[in-house]
Coordinates of C-alpha atoms in Angstrom, one line a residue:
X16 CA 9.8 91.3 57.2
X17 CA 11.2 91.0 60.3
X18 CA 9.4 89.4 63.0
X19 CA 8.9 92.4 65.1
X20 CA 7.6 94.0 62.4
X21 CA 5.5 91.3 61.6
X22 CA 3.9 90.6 65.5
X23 CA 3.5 94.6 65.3
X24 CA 1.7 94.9 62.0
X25 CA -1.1 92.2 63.1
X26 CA -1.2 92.6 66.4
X27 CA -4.8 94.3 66.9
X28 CA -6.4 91.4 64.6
X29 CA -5.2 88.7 66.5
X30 CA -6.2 90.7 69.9
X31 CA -9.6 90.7 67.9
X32 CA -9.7 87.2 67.7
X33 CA -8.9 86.3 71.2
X34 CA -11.8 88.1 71.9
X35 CA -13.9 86.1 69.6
X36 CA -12.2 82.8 71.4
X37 CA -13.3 84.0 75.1
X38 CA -16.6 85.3 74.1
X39 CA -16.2 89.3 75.1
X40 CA -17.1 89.8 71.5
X41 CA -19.6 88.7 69.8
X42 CA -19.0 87.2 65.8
X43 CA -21.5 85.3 63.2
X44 CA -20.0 81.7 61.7
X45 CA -19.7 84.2 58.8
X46 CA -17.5 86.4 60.4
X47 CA -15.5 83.7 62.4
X48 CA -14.5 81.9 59.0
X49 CA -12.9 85.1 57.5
X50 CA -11.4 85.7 61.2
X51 CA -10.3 82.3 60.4
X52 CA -9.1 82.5 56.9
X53 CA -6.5 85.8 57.4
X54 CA -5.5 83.4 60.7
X55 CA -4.1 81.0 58.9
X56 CA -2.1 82.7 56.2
X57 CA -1.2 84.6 59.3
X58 CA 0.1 81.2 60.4
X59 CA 1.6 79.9 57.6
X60 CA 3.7 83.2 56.5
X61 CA 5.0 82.7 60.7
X62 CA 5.9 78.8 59.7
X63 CA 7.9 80.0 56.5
X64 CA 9.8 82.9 57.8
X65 CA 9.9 82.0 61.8
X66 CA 9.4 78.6 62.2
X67 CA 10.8 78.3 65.2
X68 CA 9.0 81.0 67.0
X69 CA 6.9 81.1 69.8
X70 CA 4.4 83.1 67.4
X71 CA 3.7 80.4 65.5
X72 CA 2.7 78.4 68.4
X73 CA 0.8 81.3 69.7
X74 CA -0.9 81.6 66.2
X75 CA -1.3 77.7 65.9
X76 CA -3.5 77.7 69.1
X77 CA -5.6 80.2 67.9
X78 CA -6.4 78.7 64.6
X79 CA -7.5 75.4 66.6
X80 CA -9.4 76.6 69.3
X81 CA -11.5 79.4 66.4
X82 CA -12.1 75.9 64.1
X83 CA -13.5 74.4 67.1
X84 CA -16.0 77.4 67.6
X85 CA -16.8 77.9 63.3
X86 CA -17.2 73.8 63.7
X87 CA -20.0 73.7 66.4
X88 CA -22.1 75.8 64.2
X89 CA -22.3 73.2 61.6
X90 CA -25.5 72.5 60.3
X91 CA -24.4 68.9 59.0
X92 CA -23.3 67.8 62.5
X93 CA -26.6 67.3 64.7
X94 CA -24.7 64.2 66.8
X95 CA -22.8 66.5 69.5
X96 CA -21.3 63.4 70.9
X97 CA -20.2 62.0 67.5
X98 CA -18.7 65.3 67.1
X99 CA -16.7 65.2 70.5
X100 CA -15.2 61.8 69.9
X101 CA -14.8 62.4 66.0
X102 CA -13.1 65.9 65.8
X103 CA -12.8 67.8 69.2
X104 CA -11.6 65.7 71.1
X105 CA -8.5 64.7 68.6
X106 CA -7.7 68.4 68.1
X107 CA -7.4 69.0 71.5
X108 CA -4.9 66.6 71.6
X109 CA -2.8 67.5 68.7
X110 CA -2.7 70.8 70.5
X111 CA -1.5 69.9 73.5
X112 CA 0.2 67.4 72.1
X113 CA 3.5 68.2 73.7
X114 CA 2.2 67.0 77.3
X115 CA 1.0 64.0 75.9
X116 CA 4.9 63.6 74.9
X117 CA 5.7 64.6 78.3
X118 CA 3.7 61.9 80.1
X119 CA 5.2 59.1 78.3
X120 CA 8.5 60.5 78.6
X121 CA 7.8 60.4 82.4
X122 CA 6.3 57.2 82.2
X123 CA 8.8 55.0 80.4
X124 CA 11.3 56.8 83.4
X125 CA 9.3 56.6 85.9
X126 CA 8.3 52.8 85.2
X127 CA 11.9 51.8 85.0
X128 CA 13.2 53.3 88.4
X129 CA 10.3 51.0 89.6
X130 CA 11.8 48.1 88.0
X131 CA 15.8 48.7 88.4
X132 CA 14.6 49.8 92.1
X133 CA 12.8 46.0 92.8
X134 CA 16.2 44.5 91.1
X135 CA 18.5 45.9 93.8
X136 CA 16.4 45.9 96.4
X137 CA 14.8 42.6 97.4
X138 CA 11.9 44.1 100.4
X139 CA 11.3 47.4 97.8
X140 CA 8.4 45.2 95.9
X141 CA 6.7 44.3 99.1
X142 CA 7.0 48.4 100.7
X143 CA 5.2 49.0 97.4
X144 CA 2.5 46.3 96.9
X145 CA 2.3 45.3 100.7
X146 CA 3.0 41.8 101.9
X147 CA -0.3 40.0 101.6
X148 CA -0.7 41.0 98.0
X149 CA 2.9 39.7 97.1
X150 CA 2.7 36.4 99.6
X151 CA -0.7 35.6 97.0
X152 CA 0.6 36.3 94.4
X153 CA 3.9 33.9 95.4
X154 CA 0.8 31.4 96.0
X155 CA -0.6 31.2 92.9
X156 CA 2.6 31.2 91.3
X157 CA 3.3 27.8 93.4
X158 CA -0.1 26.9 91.8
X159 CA 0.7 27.5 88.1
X160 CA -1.5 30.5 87.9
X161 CA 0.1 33.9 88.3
X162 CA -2.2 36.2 87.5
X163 CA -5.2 34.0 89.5
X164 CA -5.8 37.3 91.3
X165 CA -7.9 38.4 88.2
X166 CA -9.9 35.5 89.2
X167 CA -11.8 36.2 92.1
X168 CA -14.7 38.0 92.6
X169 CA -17.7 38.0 90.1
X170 CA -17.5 39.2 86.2
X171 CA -19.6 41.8 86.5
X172 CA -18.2 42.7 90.4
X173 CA -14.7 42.6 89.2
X174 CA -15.5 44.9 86.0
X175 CA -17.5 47.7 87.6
X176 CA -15.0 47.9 90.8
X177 CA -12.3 48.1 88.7
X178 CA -13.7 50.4 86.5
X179 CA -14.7 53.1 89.3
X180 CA -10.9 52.8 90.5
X181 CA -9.6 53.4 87.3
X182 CA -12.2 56.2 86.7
X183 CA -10.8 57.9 90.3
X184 CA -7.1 57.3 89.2
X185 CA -8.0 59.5 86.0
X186 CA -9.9 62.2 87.4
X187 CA -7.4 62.9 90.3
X188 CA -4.4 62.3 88.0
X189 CA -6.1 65.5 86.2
X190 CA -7.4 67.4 89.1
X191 CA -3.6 67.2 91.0
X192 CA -3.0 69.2 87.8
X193 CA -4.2 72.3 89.6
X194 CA -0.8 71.9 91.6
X195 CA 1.1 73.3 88.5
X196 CA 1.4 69.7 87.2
X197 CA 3.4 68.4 90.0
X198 CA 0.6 66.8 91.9
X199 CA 0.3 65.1 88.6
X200 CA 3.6 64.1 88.5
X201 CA 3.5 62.6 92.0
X202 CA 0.4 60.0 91.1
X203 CA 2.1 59.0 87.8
X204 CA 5.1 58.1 89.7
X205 CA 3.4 56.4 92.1
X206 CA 1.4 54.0 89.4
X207 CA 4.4 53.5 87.2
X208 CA 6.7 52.8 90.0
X209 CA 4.1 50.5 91.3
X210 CA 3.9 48.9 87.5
X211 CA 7.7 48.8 87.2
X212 CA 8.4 46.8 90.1
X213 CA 5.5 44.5 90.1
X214 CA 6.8 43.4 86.3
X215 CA 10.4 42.8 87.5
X216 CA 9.0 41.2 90.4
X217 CA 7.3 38.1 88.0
X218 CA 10.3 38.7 86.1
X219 CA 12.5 37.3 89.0
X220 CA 9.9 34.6 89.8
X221 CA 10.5 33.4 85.8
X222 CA 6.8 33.7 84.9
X223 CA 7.4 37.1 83.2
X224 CA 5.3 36.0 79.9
X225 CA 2.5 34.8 82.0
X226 CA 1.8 37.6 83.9
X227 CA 2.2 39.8 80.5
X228 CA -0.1 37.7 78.7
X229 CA -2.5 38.1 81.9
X230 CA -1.8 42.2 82.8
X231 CA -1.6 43.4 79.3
X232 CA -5.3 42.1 78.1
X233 CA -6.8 45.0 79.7
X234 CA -3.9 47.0 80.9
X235 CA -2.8 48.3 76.9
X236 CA -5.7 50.1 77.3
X237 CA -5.7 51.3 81.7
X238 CA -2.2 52.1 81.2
X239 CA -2.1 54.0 78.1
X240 CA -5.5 55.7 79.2
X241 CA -3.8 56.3 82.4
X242 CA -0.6 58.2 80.9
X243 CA -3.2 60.0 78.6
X244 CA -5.1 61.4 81.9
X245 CA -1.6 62.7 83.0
X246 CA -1.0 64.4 80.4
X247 CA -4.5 66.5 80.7
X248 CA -2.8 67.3 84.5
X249 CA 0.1 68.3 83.2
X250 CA -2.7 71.1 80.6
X251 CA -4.2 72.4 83.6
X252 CA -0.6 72.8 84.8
X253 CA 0.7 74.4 82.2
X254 CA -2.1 76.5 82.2
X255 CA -1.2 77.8 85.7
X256 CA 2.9 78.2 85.1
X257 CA 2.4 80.0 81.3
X258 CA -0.3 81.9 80.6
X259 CA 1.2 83.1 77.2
X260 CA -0.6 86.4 76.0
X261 CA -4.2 85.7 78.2
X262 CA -4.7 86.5 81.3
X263 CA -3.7 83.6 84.2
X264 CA -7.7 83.3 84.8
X265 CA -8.7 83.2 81.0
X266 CA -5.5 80.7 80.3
X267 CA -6.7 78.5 83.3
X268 CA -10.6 78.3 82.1
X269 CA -8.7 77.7 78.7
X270 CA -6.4 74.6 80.2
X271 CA -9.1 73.2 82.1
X272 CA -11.9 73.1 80.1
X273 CA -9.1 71.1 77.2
X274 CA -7.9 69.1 80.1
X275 CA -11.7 67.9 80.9
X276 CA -12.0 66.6 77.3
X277 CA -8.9 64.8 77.2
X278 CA -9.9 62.9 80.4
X279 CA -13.5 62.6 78.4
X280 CA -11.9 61.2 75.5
X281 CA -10.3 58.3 77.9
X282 CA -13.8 57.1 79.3
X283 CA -14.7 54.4 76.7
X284 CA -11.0 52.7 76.9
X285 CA -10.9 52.8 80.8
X286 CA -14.8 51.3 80.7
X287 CA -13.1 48.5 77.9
X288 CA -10.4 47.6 80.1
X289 CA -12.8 47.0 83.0
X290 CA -15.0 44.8 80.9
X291 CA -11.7 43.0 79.5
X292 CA -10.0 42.9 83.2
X293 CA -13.6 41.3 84.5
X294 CA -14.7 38.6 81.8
X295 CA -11.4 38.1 79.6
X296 CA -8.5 38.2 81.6
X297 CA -9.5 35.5 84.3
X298 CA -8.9 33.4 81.5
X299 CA -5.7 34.7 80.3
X300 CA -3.9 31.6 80.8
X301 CA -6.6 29.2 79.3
X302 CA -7.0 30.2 76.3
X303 CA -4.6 29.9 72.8
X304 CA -1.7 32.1 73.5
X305 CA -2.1 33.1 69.4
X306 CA -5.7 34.5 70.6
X307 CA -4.1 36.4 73.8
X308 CA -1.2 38.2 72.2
X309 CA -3.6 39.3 69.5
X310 CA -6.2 40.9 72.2
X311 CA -3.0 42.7 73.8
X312 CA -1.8 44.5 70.2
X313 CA -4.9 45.3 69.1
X314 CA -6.2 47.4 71.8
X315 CA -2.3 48.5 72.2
X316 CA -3.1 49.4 68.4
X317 CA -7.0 51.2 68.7
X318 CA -5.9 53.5 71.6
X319 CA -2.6 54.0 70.3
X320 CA -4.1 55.1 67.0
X321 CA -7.0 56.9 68.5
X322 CA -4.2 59.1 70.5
X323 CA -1.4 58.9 68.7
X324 CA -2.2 59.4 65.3
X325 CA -5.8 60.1 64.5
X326 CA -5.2 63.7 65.9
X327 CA -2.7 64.7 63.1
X328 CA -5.1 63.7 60.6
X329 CA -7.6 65.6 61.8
X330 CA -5.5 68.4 61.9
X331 CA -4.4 68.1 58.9
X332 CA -8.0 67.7 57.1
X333 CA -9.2 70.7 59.2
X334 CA -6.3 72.5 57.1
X335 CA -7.2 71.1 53.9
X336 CA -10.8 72.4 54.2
X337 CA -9.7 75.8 54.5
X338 CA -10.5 77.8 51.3
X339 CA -8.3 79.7 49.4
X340 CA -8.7 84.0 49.0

């Protein structure tokens, strides 16, 4: 069948189940999981004979977002917040998964102009990080300490300051998303350039390990959270610039409402970094360096899994529980 043919033979269902999705319609579990079930052979006949269609993407998004709806009505799952962190939040990002590809894309390029930029232009690291910040830090590099910064205020102080900024980095990161993703774009390249140049800069000073094994302990996690948070602007975005089949309104609830869960699903890695940045990495430096790369990988390793992988297996169990007709 051609795929014409196809689109034209099912259209009036799958118009029926956008209007389960957005609520103009009203449907039982009952009737949600058979709305669900013709879905996904729907699906999988699209992957087999147009895989490379936008249908099947269309089709895909569907089957998520009617899973999350059948899922919520659960008997078995009474711990809504268990349920956020466990299944909806995960799917969301495997369906938007593309933007989370984006973001690091723009990151990795983004962080590297800061850097080659600091390399071949010796004032560019001060114009970003201001002269008294980089005259410090060239202090406590004559002292033997680097990263010393990381040492001043209280442990408590430092955590909970650090942890409102990061919180306000994340949020507007997403809410510039309303600016079809460019306003995004802007305050990504303004954190990664910011990232890329400082690095080079203790490159150049030859303490390039120290200040790794001092930035990273917390920043594996407010960095990746960071990129993770631009990738929900760049949702609402998307929402803005294609609508697909909805209606621009209905596809903006739609990418918002995702893009406030993603930034959700950041929370308890941007709070661990601040407890990290305010009792761990002050002493960065003082303790065994065996014990401070391991700290770095493994919460490089939890969020990375969390964001990275955990989705598709989700996904993929949410397919396996489908029953056969």
């Amino acid at each position: 069948m051609r795929e014409a043919a196809f689109i034209k033979q099912n259209k009036e269902k799958w118009l029926e189940f956008e209007q389960a999705i957005f609520g103009k319609t009203k449907k039982k579990p009952d009737e949600l999981a058979s709305l669900y079930i013709h879905l996904v052979n729907d699906l999988s006949y699209a992957q087999t004979y147009y895989p490379k269609s936008k249908t099947v993407t269309y089709l895909n998004h569907l089957a998520s977002v009617i899973y999350q709806k059948i899922y919520k009505t659960k008997r078995e799952e009474t711990n809504r917040l268990v349920h956020f962190f466990k299944t909806e939040a995960p799917l969301i990002v495997y369906r938007n998964r593309r933007y989370v590809l984006y973001a690091f894309i723009l990151f990795f390029l983004f962080t590297a102009i800061g850097a080659v930029s600091a390399a071949n232009d010796g004032s560019f690291v001060r114009l970003i990080m201001g002269d008294y910040y980089v005259n410090m830090t060239l202090e406590n590099i004559k002292e033997g300490n680097p990263v010393a910064v990381y040492k001043s205020g209280s442990n408590w102080g430092s955590a909970i300051g650090i942890t409102l900024n990061n919180l306000k980095v994340g949020l507007l990161s997403f809410a510039a998303g309303i600016f079809a993703g460019f306003g995004t774009g802007y305050i990504l390249l303004q954190n990664c350039i910011m990232l890329g140049s400082f690095q080079y800069f203790f490159y150049e000073q030859d303490v390039f390990w120290e200040s790794v094994r001092g930035i990273w302990i917390h920043g594996a996690m407010e960095i990746f959270a960071i990129v993770i948070e631009a990738a929900a602007g760049f949702v609402l975005g998307a929402s803005i610039l294609f609508p697909k089949t909805y209606s621009r309104t209905a596809s903006l609830k739609t990418g918002f409402k995702d893009g406030v869960k993603i930034v959700l699903s950041t929370m308890p890695f941007t709070f661990a970094a601040g407890m990290l940045e305010g009792f761990v990495t002050r002493y960065s430096l003082d303790m065994p360096r065996a014990l401070n790369i391991f700290i770095i990988l493994f919460t490089l390793s939890v969020i990375s899994w969390y964001f990275l992988i955990y989705p598709f297996r989700v996904n993929k169990k949410m397919k396996a529980n489908v029953p056969a007709i």
